Coordinates of C-alpha atoms in Angstrom, one line a residue:
M17 CA -5.1 3.8 2.9
G18 CA -5.7 7.4 3.1
N19 CA -7.9 7.6 6.3
V20 CA -5.9 6.4 9.2
P21 CA -7.8 5.3 12.3
S22 CA -7.5 7.8 14.8
N23 CA -9.5 6.4 17.6
K24 CA -9.4 2.8 19.4
E25 CA -12.2 0.5 20.7
G26 CA -12.7 -3.1 21.2
G27 CA -13.4 -5.6 18.4
G28 CA -11.3 -8.1 16.0
G29 CA -13.0 -7.4 12.6
F30 CA -10.9 -8.0 9.8
V31 CA -11.2 -7.7 5.9
I32 CA -8.4 -9.6 2.9
Q33 CA -9.2 -7.7 -0.3
K34 CA -7.5 -8.2 -3.9
L35 CA -6.7 -4.9 -5.3
G36 CA -4.9 -3.3 -8.2
L37 CA -2.6 -0.3 -7.6
S38 CA -5.4 1.9 -9.3
A39 CA -7.2 1.7 -5.8
L40 CA -4.2 3.0 -4.0
A41 CA -3.8 5.4 -6.7
I42 CA -7.3 6.9 -5.9
A43 CA -6.1 7.3 -2.3
M44 CA -2.8 8.7 -2.6
L45 CA -3.4 11.1 -5.4
A46 CA -6.3 12.7 -3.4
G47 CA -4.0 14.8 -1.0
C48 CA -0.9 15.3 -3.4
A49 CA 1.1 18.5 -2.3
E50 CA 3.0 20.6 -4.5
P51 CA 6.4 18.6 -4.5
N52 CA 9.7 20.2 -5.4
S53 CA 10.7 17.5 -7.6
A54 CA 9.1 14.5 -9.6
E55 CA 8.8 11.1 -8.0
L56 CA 6.9 7.8 -7.9
A57 CA 4.7 7.7 -5.1
D58 CA 6.1 5.9 -2.0
V59 CA 4.1 2.8 -2.6
F60 CA 6.5 1.8 -5.3
G61 CA 9.2 0.3 -4.2
D62 CA 12.0 -2.4 -4.7
H63 CA 10.7 -5.9 -4.0
M64 CA 7.1 -4.9 -4.9
V65 CA 4.2 -6.8 -6.7
I66 CA 2.1 -5.1 -9.3
Q67 CA -1.2 -7.0 -10.1
R68 CA -1.1 -9.1 -12.9
D69 CA -3.4 -9.4 -15.9
Q70 CA -4.9 -5.5 -15.2
P71 CA -3.5 -2.5 -16.7
V72 CA -0.2 -1.1 -14.6
R73 CA -0.9 2.3 -13.2
V74 CA 2.1 4.3 -12.3
F75 CA 1.8 7.4 -10.4
G76 CA 3.7 10.0 -8.6
T77 CA 4.2 13.8 -7.9
G78 CA 6.3 16.5 -9.6
E79 CA 6.3 20.3 -10.3
P80 CA 3.2 21.5 -12.3
G81 CA 3.8 21.5 -15.9
T82 CA 7.0 19.1 -16.0
E83 CA 7.3 16.8 -19.0
L84 CA 8.2 13.5 -17.6
S85 CA 8.6 10.0 -19.1
V86 CA 7.9 6.8 -17.3
K87 CA 9.5 3.2 -18.3
L88 CA 7.8 0.2 -17.6
D89 CA 10.9 -2.2 -18.7
A90 CA 11.2 -1.3 -22.7
A91 CA 8.0 0.5 -22.8
V92 CA 8.0 4.3 -22.4
R93 CA 4.9 6.6 -21.4
T94 CA 4.8 10.5 -21.2
V95 CA 3.0 12.8 -19.3
T96 CA 2.8 16.5 -18.1
V97 CA 2.4 17.0 -14.3
A98 CA -0.8 18.4 -13.3
E99 CA -1.6 21.7 -11.8
S100 CA -2.5 19.5 -8.6
G101 CA 1.0 18.1 -8.9
A102 CA -0.1 14.6 -9.4
W103 CA 0.6 12.5 -12.5
Q104 CA -0.1 9.0 -13.7
V105 CA 0.5 7.0 -16.5
E106 CA -0.8 3.3 -17.8
F107 CA 0.8 0.5 -19.4
A108 CA -0.4 -2.8 -20.4
A109 CA -1.4 -5.7 -18.4
L110 CA 1.3 -8.2 -17.2
P111 CA 1.1 -11.7 -17.2
A112 CA 2.6 -13.2 -13.7
G113 CA 5.9 -13.2 -13.2
G114 CA 9.2 -10.7 -13.3
I115 CA 11.7 -9.3 -12.9
H116 CA 10.6 -6.1 -13.9
E117 CA 11.6 -2.2 -13.2
I118 CA 9.8 1.0 -13.4
S119 CA 11.9 4.1 -13.4
L120 CA 11.2 8.1 -14.1
H121 CA 13.0 10.7 -16.1
E122 CA 12.9 14.2 -17.1
G123 CA 15.0 15.1 -20.0
G124 CA 17.9 12.8 -20.0
R125 CA 17.9 12.5 -16.3
K126 CA 16.8 9.7 -14.2
L127 CA 14.7 11.1 -10.9
D128 CA 13.7 7.9 -9.5
H129 CA 13.6 4.1 -10.1
V130 CA 12.4 1.0 -8.4
G131 CA 13.6 -3.0 -8.9
D132 CA 13.0 -6.6 -8.3
V133 CA 9.2 -5.8 -9.7
L134 CA 7.1 -8.8 -10.0
S135 CA 3.8 -9.0 -11.3
G136 CA 1.2 -11.1 -9.3
D137 CA -1.7 -11.1 -7.2
V138 CA -2.0 -8.4 -4.6
F139 CA -4.1 -8.1 -1.4
L140 CA -4.9 -5.6 1.0
C141 CA -5.2 -7.2 4.4
S142 CA -6.7 -4.9 6.8
G143 CA -8.8 -5.0 10.1
Q144 CA -8.3 -4.9 13.6
S145 CA -6.6 -7.3 16.2
N146 CA -7.4 -10.3 14.6
M147 CA -5.8 -9.3 11.4
K148 CA -2.5 -7.6 13.1
Y149 CA -1.8 -10.4 15.1
P150 CA 1.8 -10.9 14.1
L151 CA 3.6 -14.4 13.4
R152 CA 6.0 -14.2 15.9
N153 CA 3.0 -14.8 18.6
M154 CA 1.8 -18.0 16.6
P155 CA 2.3 -21.6 18.3
Y156 CA 5.6 -22.7 17.1
A157 CA 6.6 -19.1 15.9
P158 CA 10.6 -19.9 15.3
Q159 CA 9.6 -22.7 13.1
I160 CA 7.2 -20.7 11.1
L161 CA 9.6 -17.9 10.9
E162 CA 12.3 -20.1 10.0
E163 CA 10.5 -21.2 6.9
A164 CA 9.2 -17.7 6.0
S165 CA 12.0 -17.2 3.1
E166 CA 9.5 -17.0 0.1
E167 CA 11.1 -15.3 -3.2
N168 CA 7.6 -14.9 -4.4
I169 CA 5.6 -13.5 -1.5
R170 CA 6.4 -9.8 -0.7
L171 CA 5.0 -7.8 2.2
L172 CA 4.5 -4.1 2.8
N173 CA 3.7 -3.4 6.5
I174 CA 2.1 0.2 6.7
Y175 CA 3.1 1.5 10.2
Q176 CA 0.3 3.0 12.5
K177 CA 0.1 6.6 12.4
A178 CA -3.1 8.8 13.3
A179 CA -4.2 11.6 11.1
L180 CA -7.4 13.8 10.8
E181 CA -7.1 14.0 6.9
P182 CA -6.1 11.7 3.9
Q183 CA -2.0 11.3 3.6
S184 CA -0.3 11.3 0.4
K185 CA 2.7 9.6 2.1
L186 CA 2.9 6.3 3.6
P187 CA 4.1 6.7 7.4
E188 CA 7.9 5.7 7.5
P189 CA 10.0 3.4 7.6
T190 CA 7.0 1.8 5.6
A191 CA 8.7 -0.3 2.7
W192 CA 8.2 -3.4 0.5
S193 CA 10.2 -6.1 1.3
K194 CA 10.9 -9.9 0.2
A195 CA 9.6 -12.7 2.8
T196 CA 12.2 -13.3 5.4
P197 CA 12.1 -14.3 9.0
E198 CA 12.8 -10.7 10.1
A199 CA 10.3 -9.0 7.6
A200 CA 7.6 -11.8 8.6
E201 CA 8.3 -11.6 12.3
W202 CA 5.7 -8.6 12.8
F203 CA 3.7 -9.3 10.1
S204 CA 0.0 -10.6 10.4
A205 CA -0.2 -14.2 10.7
M206 CA -3.5 -14.5 9.0
C207 CA -2.6 -12.4 5.8
Y208 CA 0.8 -14.2 5.7
F209 CA -0.8 -17.6 5.7
T210 CA -3.6 -16.7 3.1
G211 CA -0.7 -15.3 0.9
R212 CA 1.3 -18.2 1.0
D213 CA -1.3 -20.8 0.3
I214 CA -2.5 -19.0 -2.7
A215 CA 1.1 -18.3 -3.9
E216 CA 1.5 -22.0 -3.7
T217 CA -2.0 -23.5 -5.0
Y218 CA -1.7 -20.9 -8.2
D219 CA 2.0 -20.6 -8.5
V220 CA 1.9 -16.9 -8.8
P221 CA 3.9 -13.9 -6.9
V222 CA 1.9 -12.4 -4.2
G223 CA 2.2 -9.2 -2.8
L224 CA 0.8 -8.8 0.8
I225 CA -0.3 -5.1 2.0
Q226 CA -1.0 -5.1 5.8
S227 CA -3.1 -1.8 7.0
A228 CA -4.5 -3.0 10.5
W229 CA -4.9 -1.3 13.8
G230 CA -6.1 -3.4 16.7
G231 CA -9.4 -2.0 17.9
S232 CA -9.8 0.6 15.6
R233 CA -13.3 1.5 14.9
I234 CA -14.8 0.9 11.1
E235 CA -15.7 4.9 11.0
S236 CA -12.1 5.6 11.1
W237 CA -11.3 3.8 7.8
I238 CA -14.2 5.3 6.1
D239 CA -14.0 8.8 3.8
A240 CA -15.4 11.1 5.5
E241 CA -17.9 12.3 2.5
V242 CA -19.2 8.7 2.9
A243 CA -19.4 8.8 6.6
G244 CA -21.0 12.0 6.4
A245 CA -23.8 11.0 4.5
A246 CA -24.9 8.9 6.9
A247 CA -27.3 10.5 9.6
E248 CA -26.0 8.9 12.7
H249 CA -22.3 10.1 11.8
A250 CA -23.0 13.4 10.3
E251 CA -22.5 15.4 13.5
Q252 CA -19.5 13.7 14.4
V253 CA -17.9 14.2 10.8
E254 CA -18.9 18.1 11.2
L255 CA -16.8 18.0 14.4
L256 CA -14.1 16.5 12.9
R257 CA -14.0 19.1 10.1
T258 CA -14.1 22.1 12.3
H259 CA -11.1 20.7 14.5
V260 CA -9.1 20.0 11.3
D261 CA -10.0 23.7 10.2
D262 CA -9.6 25.3 13.7
P263 CA -7.3 22.5 16.0
V264 CA -7.4 25.1 18.7

């Protein structure tokens, strides 16, 4: 999620990857700036799904040194914001189901809150045009969309925004939503059908995160340190670093 594609080239590769929020934590904590007030990372939102049967990691940003308490239902964890402006706590794993809520507090003041949270299986659907191909373009799209109202399926469509460095914020107006005809219209058909089948087969809530960009090169999704370790990409990565330091 940190490295957003910055160039386009033909192709149609794709990947569907199951993940817990710990993977997202690594990407989002890496670029934390010094915020003015504490908040949950914006990947946390109403109607989200957290990975079942795995430790629940809740993270965000805040003023360094601030003492915070984080609640997941009745469970409470306390944490001090690090010098980097990042914080993270961990809760015990949850079985499939819900509904849960997460809140962030400083002293007696509630700073942030998300509700209607389900515990289930979370999948990251990434790739090029094959993955990005939306439900609205499928044959019989009106019928498909009419049936795309699933309480147990939640969608997060990451909007396209190029960046030269990893980002700590999701591009606006990215937000979790229940599966509805309106929310599913521009969502990945491949991702949606896969998630729907999993939800029906295993009777668990499913969270689907679409982060796909048609025609994007695989290199633009790879961390600069990893890409630079390959001799064939070292020169391009160094050029990119130079541009980041001195865009002129």
